[in-house]
Amino acid sequence: MNRGLFITFEGIDGCGKSTQFQMLKEYLESKGVNFLVVREPGGTVIGEKIREILLNKKNDSMRPLTELLLFEAARAQITEEVIRPALEKGTCVLCDRFFDSTYAYQGYARKLGAEKVLMLNDLATAGLEPDITFLIDIPVSVALERRGIRGEADDRMEALGTAFQEDVRKGYLEAAEKFSRIKVIDGKDEPSVVFEKVKKYYEEYK
Ligand code: TYD
């Protein structure tokens, strides 16, 4: 049996990634594709506990290295417990964020360095990589406006401010230059226009 397709979505906070994720989910449903959706950090009982530690704004004394290792710990758990078994059964897995988030947020924006992050990403996933990654790219100013309209409460990561988000965006674009599986999609357009591009890549790749 063929391994299932592993698809991940990435982008800065407020980029519209969740909308695209939902649209691809509905598209796969309409096509009768067997798939599973997960998110990072979280997606397992242990991972959700780690998520709470990572995103709780009260944990403002957390050191960058602690943060990196906790994201990787949650990832190790979900990869072994959920993602790899599903792929091996031939199920397509859609993941809302995966290790490119760590490249952009911890490696680039937290300045822990690409080399360290790539090594830990590989350790946490035992070499498992997405087949295709959609990077929904928008300027930080547009993302901030959208988040303002939604009026959502910030979590610890979202609370880090504009300069941090600018760095995250740069980190993502750097990753996209290194890894051809990352497809950069302009997220400024209407969701349906953005989704046409997502769908096109999916159809080409599947
Ligand atoms: P979440 O509410 O899941 O964000 P979103 O809805 O934007 O996907 O929060 C996850 C936050 O954690 C988000 O700000 C990105 C950050 N993050 C990292 O910093 N490193 C990582 O490896 C991952 C997976 C997420």
mmCIF file with all atom_site columns, C-alpha atoms and ligand atoms in Angstrom:
data_model
loop_
_atom_site.group_PDB
_atom_site.id
_atom_site.type_symbol
_atom_site.label_atom_id
_atom_site.label_alt_id
_atom_site.label_comp_id
_atom_site.label_asym_id
_atom_site.label_entity_id
_atom_site.label_seq_id
_atom_site.pdbx_PDB_ins_code
_atom_site.Cartn_x
_atom_site.Cartn_y
_atom_site.Cartn_z
_atom_site.occupancy
_atom_site.B_iso_or_equiv
_atom_site.pdbx_formal_charge
_atom_site.auth_seq_id
_atom_site.auth_comp_id
_atom_site.auth_asym_id
_atom_site.auth_atom_id
_atom_site.pdbx_PDB_model_num
ATOM   1   C CA  . MET A 1 1   ? 0.000   0.000  0.000  1.00 0.00 ? 1   MET A CA  1
ATOM   2   C CA  . ASN A 1 2   ? 1.210   3.513  -0.811 1.00 0.00 ? 2   ASN A CA  1
ATOM   3   C CA  . ARG A 1 3   ? 1.993   5.839  2.039  1.00 0.00 ? 3   ARG A CA  1
ATOM   4   C CA  . GLY A 1 4   ? -0.629  8.577  2.543  1.00 0.00 ? 4   GLY A CA  1
ATOM   5   C CA  . LEU A 1 5   ? 0.140   12.093 1.440  1.00 0.00 ? 5   LEU A CA  1
ATOM   6   C CA  . PHE A 1 6   ? 1.437   14.346 4.219  1.00 0.00 ? 6   PHE A CA  1
ATOM   7   C CA  . ILE A 1 7   ? 0.343   17.977 3.771  1.00 0.00 ? 7   ILE A CA  1
ATOM   8   C CA  . THR A 1 8   ? 1.185   20.848 6.118  1.00 0.00 ? 8   THR A CA  1
ATOM   9   C CA  . PHE A 1 9   ? 0.058   24.486 6.346  1.00 0.00 ? 9   PHE A CA  1
ATOM   10  C CA  . GLU A 1 10  ? 2.281   27.282 7.581  1.00 0.00 ? 10  GLU A CA  1
ATOM   11  C CA  . GLY A 1 11  ? 2.267   31.046 7.987  1.00 0.00 ? 11  GLY A CA  1
ATOM   12  C CA  . ILE A 1 12  ? 2.463   33.902 10.457 1.00 0.00 ? 12  ILE A CA  1
ATOM   13  C CA  . ASP A 1 13  ? -0.339  34.389 12.980 1.00 0.00 ? 13  ASP A CA  1
ATOM   14  C CA  . GLY A 1 14  ? -3.417  35.785 11.212 1.00 0.00 ? 14  GLY A CA  1
ATOM   15  C CA  . CYS A 1 15  ? -2.313  34.828 7.673  1.00 0.00 ? 15  CYS A CA  1
ATOM   16  C CA  . GLY A 1 16  ? -5.570  33.023 6.854  1.00 0.00 ? 16  GLY A CA  1
ATOM   17  C CA  . LYS A 1 17  ? -4.008  29.577 7.127  1.00 0.00 ? 17  LYS A CA  1
ATOM   18  C CA  . SER A 1 18  ? -6.896  28.111 9.113  1.00 0.00 ? 18  SER A CA  1
ATOM   19  C CA  . THR A 1 19  ? -9.407  29.174 6.459  1.00 0.00 ? 19  THR A CA  1
ATOM   20  C CA  . GLN A 1 20  ? -7.334  27.510 3.724  1.00 0.00 ? 20  GLN A CA  1
ATOM   21  C CA  . PHE A 1 21  ? -6.897  24.435 5.893  1.00 0.00 ? 21  PHE A CA  1
ATOM   22  C CA  . GLN A 1 22  ? -10.683 24.222 6.281  1.00 0.00 ? 22  GLN A CA  1
ATOM   23  C CA  . MET A 1 23  ? -11.239 24.717 2.548  1.00 0.00 ? 23  MET A CA  1
ATOM   24  C CA  . LEU A 1 24  ? -8.839  21.921 1.630  1.00 0.00 ? 24  LEU A CA  1
ATOM   25  C CA  . LYS A 1 25  ? -10.528 19.710 4.210  1.00 0.00 ? 25  LYS A CA  1
ATOM   26  C CA  . GLU A 1 26  ? -13.920 20.307 2.603  1.00 0.00 ? 26  GLU A CA  1
ATOM   27  C CA  . TYR A 1 27  ? -12.451 19.757 -0.855 1.00 0.00 ? 27  TYR A CA  1
ATOM   28  C CA  . LEU A 1 28  ? -10.957 16.398 0.178  1.00 0.00 ? 28  LEU A CA  1
ATOM   29  C CA  . GLU A 1 29  ? -14.277 15.411 1.747  1.00 0.00 ? 29  GLU A CA  1
ATOM   30  C CA  . SER A 1 30  ? -16.079 16.230 -1.490 1.00 0.00 ? 30  SER A CA  1
ATOM   31  C CA  . LYS A 1 31  ? -13.600 14.027 -3.373 1.00 0.00 ? 31  LYS A CA  1
ATOM   32  C CA  . GLY A 1 32  ? -14.056 11.121 -0.950 1.00 0.00 ? 32  GLY A CA  1
ATOM   33  C CA  . VAL A 1 33  ? -10.376 11.168 0.092  1.00 0.00 ? 33  VAL A CA  1
ATOM   34  C CA  . ASN A 1 34  ? -9.545  9.328  3.308  1.00 0.00 ? 34  ASN A CA  1
ATOM   35  C CA  . PHE A 1 35  ? -7.770  11.876 5.506  1.00 0.00 ? 35  PHE A CA  1
ATOM   36  C CA  . LEU A 1 36  ? -6.993  12.916 9.048  1.00 0.00 ? 36  LEU A CA  1
ATOM   37  C CA  . VAL A 1 37  ? -6.570  16.449 10.405 1.00 0.00 ? 37  VAL A CA  1
ATOM   38  C CA  . VAL A 1 38  ? -4.187  17.360 13.208 1.00 0.00 ? 38  VAL A CA  1
ATOM   39  C CA  . ARG A 1 39  ? -2.593  20.482 14.593 1.00 0.00 ? 39  ARG A CA  1
ATOM   40  C CA  . GLU A 1 40  ? 0.636   21.463 16.255 1.00 0.00 ? 40  GLU A CA  1
ATOM   41  C CA  . PRO A 1 41  ? 1.423   21.941 19.019 1.00 0.00 ? 41  PRO A CA  1
ATOM   42  C CA  . GLY A 1 42  ? -1.094  19.444 20.400 1.00 0.00 ? 42  GLY A CA  1
ATOM   43  C CA  . GLY A 1 43  ? -3.124  16.698 18.802 1.00 0.00 ? 43  GLY A CA  1
ATOM   44  C CA  . THR A 1 44  ? -2.396  14.103 21.494 1.00 0.00 ? 44  THR A CA  1
ATOM   45  C CA  . VAL A 1 45  ? -3.233  14.017 25.216 1.00 0.00 ? 45  VAL A CA  1
ATOM   46  C CA  . ILE A 1 46  ? 0.405   14.721 26.104 1.00 0.00 ? 46  ILE A CA  1
ATOM   47  C CA  . GLY A 1 47  ? 0.804   17.233 23.280 1.00 0.00 ? 47  GLY A CA  1
ATOM   48  C CA  . GLU A 1 48  ? -2.234  19.243 24.424 1.00 0.00 ? 48  GLU A CA  1
ATOM   49  C CA  . LYS A 1 49  ? -0.679  19.541 27.891 1.00 0.00 ? 49  LYS A CA  1
ATOM   50  C CA  . ILE A 1 50  ? 2.558   20.783 26.338 1.00 0.00 ? 50  ILE A CA  1
ATOM   51  C CA  . ARG A 1 51  ? 0.490   23.200 24.212 1.00 0.00 ? 51  ARG A CA  1
ATOM   52  C CA  . GLU A 1 52  ? -1.043  24.683 27.331 1.00 0.00 ? 52  GLU A CA  1
ATOM   53  C CA  . ILE A 1 53  ? 2.415   25.310 28.819 1.00 0.00 ? 53  ILE A CA  1
ATOM   54  C CA  . LEU A 1 54  ? 3.682   26.820 25.560 1.00 0.00 ? 54  LEU A CA  1
ATOM   55  C CA  . LEU A 1 55  ? 0.776   29.169 24.880 1.00 0.00 ? 55  LEU A CA  1
ATOM   56  C CA  . ASN A 1 56  ? -0.166  30.275 28.406 1.00 0.00 ? 56  ASN A CA  1
ATOM   57  C CA  . LYS A 1 57  ? 0.697   33.953 28.693 1.00 0.00 ? 57  LYS A CA  1
ATOM   58  C CA  . LYS A 1 58  ? 1.540   33.469 32.377 1.00 0.00 ? 58  LYS A CA  1
ATOM   59  C CA  . ASN A 1 59  ? 4.640   31.512 31.354 1.00 0.00 ? 59  ASN A CA  1
ATOM   60  C CA  . ASP A 1 60  ? 6.511   34.649 30.400 1.00 0.00 ? 60  ASP A CA  1
ATOM   61  C CA  . SER A 1 61  ? 9.774   33.479 31.963 1.00 0.00 ? 61  SER A CA  1
ATOM   62  C CA  . MET A 1 62  ? 10.135  30.635 29.457 1.00 0.00 ? 62  MET A CA  1
ATOM   63  C CA  . ARG A 1 63  ? 13.565  30.572 27.843 1.00 0.00 ? 63  ARG A CA  1
ATOM   64  C CA  . PRO A 1 64  ? 13.870  30.217 24.033 1.00 0.00 ? 64  PRO A CA  1
ATOM   65  C CA  . LEU A 1 65  ? 15.631  26.856 24.338 1.00 0.00 ? 65  LEU A CA  1
ATOM   66  C CA  . THR A 1 66  ? 12.914  25.526 26.670 1.00 0.00 ? 66  THR A CA  1
ATOM   67  C CA  . GLU A 1 67  ? 10.336  26.678 24.145 1.00 0.00 ? 67  GLU A CA  1
ATOM   68  C CA  . LEU A 1 68  ? 12.163  24.950 21.284 1.00 0.00 ? 68  LEU A CA  1
ATOM   69  C CA  . LEU A 1 69  ? 12.450  21.670 23.175 1.00 0.00 ? 69  LEU A CA  1
ATOM   70  C CA  . LEU A 1 70  ? 8.794   21.716 24.216 1.00 0.00 ? 70  LEU A CA  1
ATOM   71  C CA  . PHE A 1 71  ? 7.632   22.221 20.625 1.00 0.00 ? 71  PHE A CA  1
ATOM   72  C CA  . GLU A 1 72  ? 9.896   19.344 19.587 1.00 0.00 ? 72  GLU A CA  1
ATOM   73  C CA  . ALA A 1 73  ? 8.624   17.146 22.436 1.00 0.00 ? 73  ALA A CA  1
ATOM   74  C CA  . ALA A 1 74  ? 5.012   17.684 21.368 1.00 0.00 ? 74  ALA A CA  1
ATOM   75  C CA  . ARG A 1 75  ? 6.069   16.935 17.792 1.00 0.00 ? 75  ARG A CA  1
ATOM   76  C CA  . ALA A 1 76  ? 7.831   13.686 18.701 1.00 0.00 ? 76  ALA A CA  1
ATOM   77  C CA  . GLN A 1 77  ? 4.648   12.522 20.402 1.00 0.00 ? 77  GLN A CA  1
ATOM   78  C CA  . ILE A 1 78  ? 2.210   13.368 17.624 1.00 0.00 ? 78  ILE A CA  1
ATOM   79  C CA  . THR A 1 79  ? 4.533   12.020 14.930 1.00 0.00 ? 79  THR A CA  1
ATOM   80  C CA  . GLU A 1 80  ? 4.898   8.616  16.546 1.00 0.00 ? 80  GLU A CA  1
ATOM   81  C CA  . GLU A 1 81  ? 1.399   8.341  18.017 1.00 0.00 ? 81  GLU A CA  1
ATOM   82  C CA  . VAL A 1 82  ? -0.716  9.746  15.208 1.00 0.00 ? 82  VAL A CA  1
ATOM   83  C CA  . ILE A 1 83  ? 0.937   10.951 11.994 1.00 0.00 ? 83  ILE A CA  1
ATOM   84  C CA  . ARG A 1 84  ? 3.253   8.089  11.028 1.00 0.00 ? 84  ARG A CA  1
ATOM   85  C CA  . PRO A 1 85  ? 0.715   5.310  11.770 1.00 0.00 ? 85  PRO A CA  1
ATOM   86  C CA  . ALA A 1 86  ? -1.949  7.116  9.717  1.00 0.00 ? 86  ALA A CA  1
ATOM   87  C CA  . LEU A 1 87  ? 0.400   7.654  6.754  1.00 0.00 ? 87  LEU A CA  1
ATOM   88  C CA  . GLU A 1 88  ? 1.466   4.027  6.882  1.00 0.00 ? 88  GLU A CA  1
ATOM   89  C CA  . LYS A 1 89  ? -2.179  2.973  6.621  1.00 0.00 ? 89  LYS A CA  1
ATOM   90  C CA  . GLY A 1 90  ? -2.435  5.052  3.456  1.00 0.00 ? 90  GLY A CA  1
ATOM   91  C CA  . THR A 1 91  ? -4.381  7.897  5.086  1.00 0.00 ? 91  THR A CA  1
ATOM   92  C CA  . CYS A 1 92  ? -3.658  11.440 3.932  1.00 0.00 ? 92  CYS A CA  1
ATOM   93  C CA  . VAL A 1 93  ? -2.653  13.664 6.879  1.00 0.00 ? 93  VAL A CA  1
ATOM   94  C CA  . LEU A 1 94  ? -3.361  17.408 6.961  1.00 0.00 ? 94  LEU A CA  1
ATOM   95  C CA  . CYS A 1 95  ? -1.395  19.169 9.664  1.00 0.00 ? 95  CYS A CA  1
ATOM   96  C CA  . ASP A 1 96  ? -1.994  22.772 10.785 1.00 0.00 ? 96  ASP A CA  1
ATOM   97  C CA  . ARG A 1 97  ? 1.652   23.754 11.385 1.00 0.00 ? 97  ARG A CA  1
ATOM   98  C CA  . PHE A 1 98  ? 4.600   21.368 11.557 1.00 0.00 ? 98  PHE A CA  1
ATOM   99  C CA  . PHE A 1 99  ? 8.359   21.723 11.781 1.00 0.00 ? 99  PHE A CA  1
ATOM   100 C CA  . ASP A 1 100 ? 8.687   24.716 9.440  1.00 0.00 ? 100 ASP A CA  1
ATOM   101 C CA  . SER A 1 101 ? 6.993   26.701 12.243 1.00 0.00 ? 101 SER A CA  1
ATOM   102 C CA  . THR A 1 102 ? 9.953   25.836 14.435 1.00 0.00 ? 102 THR A CA  1
ATOM   103 C CA  . TYR A 1 103 ? 12.366  26.906 11.702 1.00 0.00 ? 103 TYR A CA  1
ATOM   104 C CA  . ALA A 1 104 ? 10.644  30.303 11.417 1.00 0.00 ? 104 ALA A CA  1
ATOM   105 C CA  . TYR A 1 105 ? 9.638   31.008 15.040 1.00 0.00 ? 105 TYR A CA  1
ATOM   106 C CA  . GLN A 1 106 ? 12.414  29.434 17.113 1.00 0.00 ? 106 GLN A CA  1
ATOM   107 C CA  . GLY A 1 107 ? 15.230  29.124 14.571 1.00 0.00 ? 107 GLY A CA  1
ATOM   108 C CA  . TYR A 1 108 ? 14.892  32.507 12.908 1.00 0.00 ? 108 TYR A CA  1
ATOM   109 C CA  . ALA A 1 109 ? 12.776  34.829 15.074 1.00 0.00 ? 109 ALA A CA  1
ATOM   110 C CA  . ARG A 1 110 ? 14.066  33.513 18.437 1.00 0.00 ? 110 ARG A CA  1
ATOM   111 C CA  . LYS A 1 111 ? 17.537  33.370 16.856 1.00 0.00 ? 111 LYS A CA  1
ATOM   112 C CA  . LEU A 1 112 ? 18.315  29.824 17.989 1.00 0.00 ? 112 LEU A CA  1
ATOM   113 C CA  . GLY A 1 113 ? 19.688  29.111 14.526 1.00 0.00 ? 113 GLY A CA  1
ATOM   114 C CA  . ALA A 1 114 ? 18.659  26.995 11.564 1.00 0.00 ? 114 ALA A CA  1
ATOM   115 C CA  . GLU A 1 115 ? 21.223  24.274 12.137 1.00 0.00 ? 115 GLU A CA  1
ATOM   116 C CA  . LYS A 1 116 ? 20.077  23.444 15.668 1.00 0.00 ? 116 LYS A CA  1
ATOM   117 C CA  . VAL A 1 117 ? 16.424  23.487 14.648 1.00 0.00 ? 117 VAL A CA  1
ATOM   118 C CA  . LEU A 1 118 ? 16.914  21.298 11.582 1.00 0.00 ? 118 LEU A CA  1
ATOM   119 C CA  . MET A 1 119 ? 18.773  18.769 13.710 1.00 0.00 ? 119 MET A CA  1
ATOM   120 C CA  . LEU A 1 120 ? 16.029  18.701 16.357 1.00 0.00 ? 120 LEU A CA  1
ATOM   121 C CA  . ASN A 1 121 ? 13.274  18.599 13.733 1.00 0.00 ? 121 ASN A CA  1
ATOM   122 C CA  . ASP A 1 122 ? 14.894  15.525 12.271 1.00 0.00 ? 122 ASP A CA  1
ATOM   123 C CA  . LEU A 1 123 ? 15.273  13.948 15.718 1.00 0.00 ? 123 LEU A CA  1
ATOM   124 C CA  . ALA A 1 124 ? 11.650  14.646 16.717 1.00 0.00 ? 124 ALA A CA  1
ATOM   125 C CA  . THR A 1 125 ? 10.191  13.232 13.516 1.00 0.00 ? 125 THR A CA  1
ATOM   126 C CA  . ALA A 1 126 ? 12.747  10.448 12.951 1.00 0.00 ? 126 ALA A CA  1
ATOM   127 C CA  . GLY A 1 127 ? 13.212  11.838 9.459  1.00 0.00 ? 127 GLY A CA  1
ATOM   128 C CA  . LEU A 1 128 ? 9.544   12.123 8.482  1.00 0.00 ? 128 LEU A CA  1
ATOM   129 C CA  . GLU A 1 129 ? 8.917   15.125 6.212  1.00 0.00 ? 129 GLU A CA  1
ATOM   130 C CA  . PRO A 1 130 ? 5.778   16.608 4.667  1.00 0.00 ? 130 PRO A CA  1
ATOM   131 C CA  . ASP A 1 131 ? 5.273   15.904 0.968  1.00 0.00 ? 131 ASP A CA  1
ATOM   132 C CA  . ILE A 1 132 ? 3.862   19.354 0.369  1.00 0.00 ? 132 ILE A CA  1
ATOM   133 C CA  . THR A 1 133 ? 3.753   22.473 2.542  1.00 0.00 ? 133 THR A CA  1
ATOM   134 C CA  . PHE A 1 134 ? 1.558   25.487 1.864  1.00 0.00 ? 134 PHE A CA  1
ATOM   135 C CA  . LEU A 1 135 ? 3.081   28.698 3.168  1.00 0.00 ? 135 LEU A CA  1
ATOM   136 C CA  . ILE A 1 136 ? 0.318   31.311 3.224  1.00 0.00 ? 136 ILE A CA  1
ATOM   137 C CA  . ASP A 1 137 ? 2.322   34.508 2.971  1.00 0.00 ? 137 ASP A CA  1
ATOM   138 C CA  . ILE A 1 138 ? 1.017   37.977 3.835  1.00 0.00 ? 138 ILE A CA  1
ATOM   139 C CA  . PRO A 1 139 ? 2.601   41.191 5.103  1.00 0.00 ? 139 PRO A CA  1
ATOM   140 C CA  . VAL A 1 140 ? 2.533   41.497 8.884  1.00 0.00 ? 140 VAL A CA  1
ATOM   141 C CA  . SER A 1 141 ? 0.450   44.695 8.675  1.00 0.00 ? 141 SER A CA  1
ATOM   142 C CA  . VAL A 1 142 ? -2.340  42.808 6.866  1.00 0.00 ? 142 VAL A CA  1
ATOM   143 C CA  . ALA A 1 143 ? -2.214  39.958 9.380  1.00 0.00 ? 143 ALA A CA  1
ATOM   144 C CA  . LEU A 1 144 ? -2.455  42.407 12.283 1.00 0.00 ? 144 LEU A CA  1
ATOM   145 C CA  . GLU A 1 145 ? -5.464  44.089 10.718 1.00 0.00 ? 145 GLU A CA  1
ATOM   146 C CA  . ARG A 1 146 ? -7.207  40.736 10.302 1.00 0.00 ? 146 ARG A CA  1
ATOM   147 C CA  . ARG A 1 147 ? -6.470  39.689 13.854 1.00 0.00 ? 147 ARG A CA  1
ATOM   148 C CA  . GLY A 1 148 ? -7.800  43.054 15.046 1.00 0.00 ? 148 GLY A CA  1
ATOM   149 C CA  . ILE A 1 149 ? -11.064 42.506 13.191 1.00 0.00 ? 149 ILE A CA  1
ATOM   150 C CA  . ARG A 1 150 ? -11.437 39.022 14.669 1.00 0.00 ? 150 ARG A CA  1
ATOM   151 C CA  . GLY A 1 151 ? -10.751 40.485 18.120 1.00 0.00 ? 151 GLY A CA  1
ATOM   152 C CA  . GLU A 1 152 ? -9.142  37.285 19.346 1.00 0.00 ? 152 GLU A CA  1
ATOM   153 C CA  . ALA A 1 153 ? -7.249  37.171 22.613 1.00 0.00 ? 153 ALA A CA  1
ATOM   154 C CA  . ASP A 1 154 ? -3.508  36.832 22.145 1.00 0.00 ? 154 ASP A CA  1
ATOM   155 C CA  . ASP A 1 155 ? -1.650  33.736 23.322 1.00 0.00 ? 155 ASP A CA  1
ATOM   156 C CA  . ARG A 1 156 ? 1.967   33.848 24.529 1.00 0.00 ? 156 ARG A CA  1
ATOM   157 C CA  . MET A 1 157 ? 3.374   33.531 20.986 1.00 0.00 ? 157 MET A CA  1
ATOM   158 C CA  . GLU A 1 158 ? 0.943   35.969 19.367 1.00 0.00 ? 158 GLU A CA  1
ATOM   159 C CA  . ALA A 1 159 ? 1.715   38.506 22.080 1.00 0.00 ? 159 ALA A CA  1
ATOM   160 C CA  . LEU A 1 160 ? 5.333   38.837 20.900 1.00 0.00 ? 160 LEU A CA  1
ATOM   161 C CA  . GLY A 1 161 ? 4.668   41.843 18.693 1.00 0.00 ? 161 GLY A CA  1
ATOM   162 C CA  . THR A 1 162 ? 5.152   43.120 15.174 1.00 0.00 ? 162 THR A CA  1
ATOM   163 C CA  . ALA A 1 163 ? 8.951   42.942 14.897 1.00 0.00 ? 163 ALA A CA  1
ATOM   164 C CA  . PHE A 1 164 ? 8.841   39.296 15.969 1.00 0.00 ? 164 PHE A CA  1
ATOM   165 C CA  . GLN A 1 165 ? 6.176   38.505 13.361 1.00 0.00 ? 165 GLN A CA  1
ATOM   166 C CA  . GLU A 1 166 ? 8.293   40.270 10.704 1.00 0.00 ? 166 GLU A CA  1
ATOM   167 C CA  . ASP A 1 167 ? 11.170  37.956 11.597 1.00 0.00 ? 167 ASP A CA  1
ATOM   168 C CA  . VAL A 1 168 ? 8.902   34.906 11.511 1.00 0.00 ? 168 VAL A CA  1
ATOM   169 C CA  . ARG A 1 169 ? 7.846   35.863 7.987  1.00 0.00 ? 169 ARG A CA  1
ATOM   170 C CA  . LYS A 1 170 ? 11.483  36.246 6.910  1.00 0.00 ? 170 LYS A CA  1
ATOM   171 C CA  . GLY A 1 171 ? 12.298  32.884 8.466  1.00 0.00 ? 171 GLY A CA  1
ATOM   172 C CA  . TYR A 1 172 ? 9.508   31.204 6.522  1.00 0.00 ? 172 TYR A CA  1
ATOM   173 C CA  . LEU A 1 173 ? 10.633  32.757 3.242  1.00 0.00 ? 173 LEU A CA  1
ATOM   174 C CA  . GLU A 1 174 ? 14.187  31.608 3.929  1.00 0.00 ? 174 GLU A CA  1
ATOM   175 C CA  . ALA A 1 175 ? 12.910  28.057 4.525  1.00 0.00 ? 175 ALA A CA  1
ATOM   176 C CA  . ALA A 1 176 ? 10.943  28.221 1.264  1.00 0.00 ? 176 ALA A CA  1
ATOM   177 C CA  . GLU A 1 177 ? 14.141  29.036 -0.602 1.00 0.00 ? 177 GLU A CA  1
ATOM   178 C CA  . LYS A 1 178 ? 15.852  25.990 0.864  1.00 0.00 ? 178 LYS A CA  1
ATOM   179 C CA  . PHE A 1 179 ? 13.083  23.412 0.533  1.00 0.00 ? 179 PHE A CA  1
ATOM   180 C CA  . SER A 1 180 ? 11.199  22.964 -2.720 1.00 0.00 ? 180 SER A CA  1
ATOM   181 C CA  . ARG A 1 181 ? 8.304   21.153 -0.994 1.00 0.00 ? 181 ARG A CA  1
ATOM   182 C CA  . ILE A 1 182 ? 7.281   24.569 0.457  1.00 0.00 ? 182 ILE A CA  1
ATOM   183 C CA  . LYS A 1 183 ? 4.885   26.372 -1.897 1.00 0.00 ? 183 LYS A CA  1
ATOM   184 C CA  . VAL A 1 184 ? 4.621   30.080 -1.173 1.00 0.00 ? 184 VAL A CA  1
ATOM   185 C CA  . ILE A 1 185 ? 1.075   31.286 -1.748 1.00 0.00 ? 185 ILE A CA  1
ATOM   186 C CA  . ASP A 1 186 ? 0.080   34.947 -1.677 1.00 0.00 ? 186 ASP A CA  1
ATOM   187 C CA  . GLY A 1 187 ? -2.522  35.160 1.076  1.00 0.00 ? 187 GLY A CA  1
ATOM   188 C CA  . LYS A 1 188 ? -3.639  38.752 0.455  1.00 0.00 ? 188 LYS A CA  1
ATOM   189 C CA  . ASP A 1 189 ? -6.401  37.825 -2.000 1.00 0.00 ? 189 ASP A CA  1
ATOM   190 C CA  . GLU A 1 190 ? -9.898  36.609 -1.243 1.00 0.00 ? 190 GLU A CA  1
ATOM   191 C CA  . PRO A 1 191 ? -9.916  33.143 0.382  1.00 0.00 ? 191 PRO A CA  1
ATOM   192 C CA  . SER A 1 192 ? -11.477 31.547 -2.725 1.00 0.00 ? 192 SER A CA  1
ATOM   193 C CA  . VAL A 1 193 ? -8.704  32.973 -4.950 1.00 0.00 ? 193 VAL A CA  1
ATOM   194 C CA  . VAL A 1 194 ? -6.026  31.765 -2.538 1.00 0.00 ? 194 VAL A CA  1
ATOM   195 C CA  . PHE A 1 195 ? -7.639  28.342 -2.423 1.00 0.00 ? 195 PHE A CA  1
ATOM   196 C CA  . GLU A 1 196 ? -7.543  27.966 -6.218 1.00 0.00 ? 196 GLU A CA  1
ATOM   197 C CA  . LYS A 1 197 ? -3.741  27.998 -5.912 1.00 0.00 ? 197 LYS A CA  1
ATOM   198 C CA  . VAL A 1 198 ? -3.740  25.515 -3.036 1.00 0.00 ? 198 VAL A CA  1
ATOM   199 C CA  . LYS A 1 199 ? -6.028  23.214 -5.015 1.00 0.00 ? 199 LYS A CA  1
ATOM   200 C CA  . LYS A 1 200 ? -3.848  23.469 -8.128 1.00 0.00 ? 200 LYS A CA  1
ATOM   201 C CA  . TYR A 1 201 ? -0.736  22.361 -6.237 1.00 0.00 ? 201 TYR A CA  1
ATOM   202 C CA  . TYR A 1 202 ? -2.640  19.589 -4.504 1.00 0.00 ? 202 TYR A CA  1
ATOM   203 C CA  . GLU A 1 203 ? -4.024  18.274 -7.797 1.00 0.00 ? 203 GLU A CA  1
ATOM   204 C CA  . GLU A 1 204 ? -0.572  18.389 -9.385 1.00 0.00 ? 204 GLU A CA  1
ATOM   205 C CA  . TYR A 1 205 ? 1.013   16.529 -6.522 1.00 0.00 ? 205 TYR A CA  1
ATOM   206 C CA  . LYS A 1 206 ? -1.549  13.976 -5.367 1.00 0.00 ? 206 LYS A CA  1
HETATM 207 P P1  . TYD B 2 .   ? -2.091  28.336 17.444 1.00 0.00 ? 1   TYD B P1  1
HETATM 208 O O1  . TYD B 2 .   ? -3.209  28.914 18.241 1.00 0.00 ? 1   TYD B O1  1
HETATM 209 O O2  . TYD B 2 .   ? -2.156  26.909 17.059 1.00 0.00 ? 1   TYD B O2  1
HETATM 210 O O3  . TYD B 2 .   ? -1.806  29.308 16.229 1.00 0.00 ? 1   TYD B O3  1
HETATM 211 P P2  . TYD B 2 .   ? -2.393  29.406 14.798 1.00 0.00 ? 1   TYD B P2  1
HETATM 212 O O4  . TYD B 2 .   ? -3.885  29.388 14.926 1.00 0.00 ? 1   TYD B O4  1
HETATM 213 O O5  . TYD B 2 .   ? -1.828  30.724 14.346 1.00 0.00 ? 1   TYD B O5  1
HETATM 214 O O6  . TYD B 2 .   ? -1.813  28.255 14.042 1.00 0.00 ? 1   TYD B O6  1
HETATM 215 O O7  . TYD B 2 .   ? -0.763  28.659 18.248 1.00 0.00 ? 1   TYD B O7  1
HETATM 216 C C1  . TYD B 2 .   ? 0.424   28.126 17.938 1.00 0.00 ? 1   TYD B C1  1
HETATM 217 C C2  . TYD B 2 .   ? 1.488   29.185 18.141 1.00 0.00 ? 1   TYD B C2  1
HETATM 218 O O8  . TYD B 2 .   ? 2.738   28.544 18.362 1.00 0.00 ? 1   TYD B O8  1
HETATM 219 C C3  . TYD B 2 .   ? 1.664   30.086 16.944 1.00 0.00 ? 1   TYD B C3  1
HETATM 220 O O9  . TYD B 2 .   ? 1.905   31.414 17.372 1.00 0.00 ? 1   TYD B O9  1
HETATM 221 C C4  . TYD B 2 .   ? 2.904   29.553 16.284 1.00 0.00 ? 1   TYD B C4  1
HETATM 222 C C5  . TYD B 2 .   ? 3.692   28.979 17.422 1.00 0.00 ? 1   TYD B C5  1
HETATM 223 N N1  . TYD B 2 .   ? 4.573   27.850 17.071 1.00 0.00 ? 1   TYD B N1  1
HETATM 224 C C6  . TYD B 2 .   ? 5.951   27.985 17.249 1.00 0.00 ? 1   TYD B C6  1
HETATM 225 O O10 . TYD B 2 .   ? 6.426   29.043 17.682 1.00 0.00 ? 1   TYD B O10 1
HETATM 226 N N2  . TYD B 2 .   ? 6.759   26.923 16.943 1.00 0.00 ? 1   TYD B N2  1
HETATM 227 C C7  . TYD B 2 .   ? 6.275   25.733 16.488 1.00 0.00 ? 1   TYD B C7  1
HETATM 228 O O11 . TYD B 2 .   ? 7.056   24.791 16.223 1.00 0.00 ? 1   TYD B O11 1
HETATM 229 C C8  . TYD B 2 .   ? 4.846   25.597 16.317 1.00 0.00 ? 1   TYD B C8  1
HETATM 230 C C9  . TYD B 2 .   ? 4.265   24.306 15.823 1.00 0.00 ? 1   TYD B C9  1
HETATM 231 C C10 . TYD B 2 .   ? 4.034   26.687 16.620 1.00 0.00 ? 1   TYD B C10 1
#
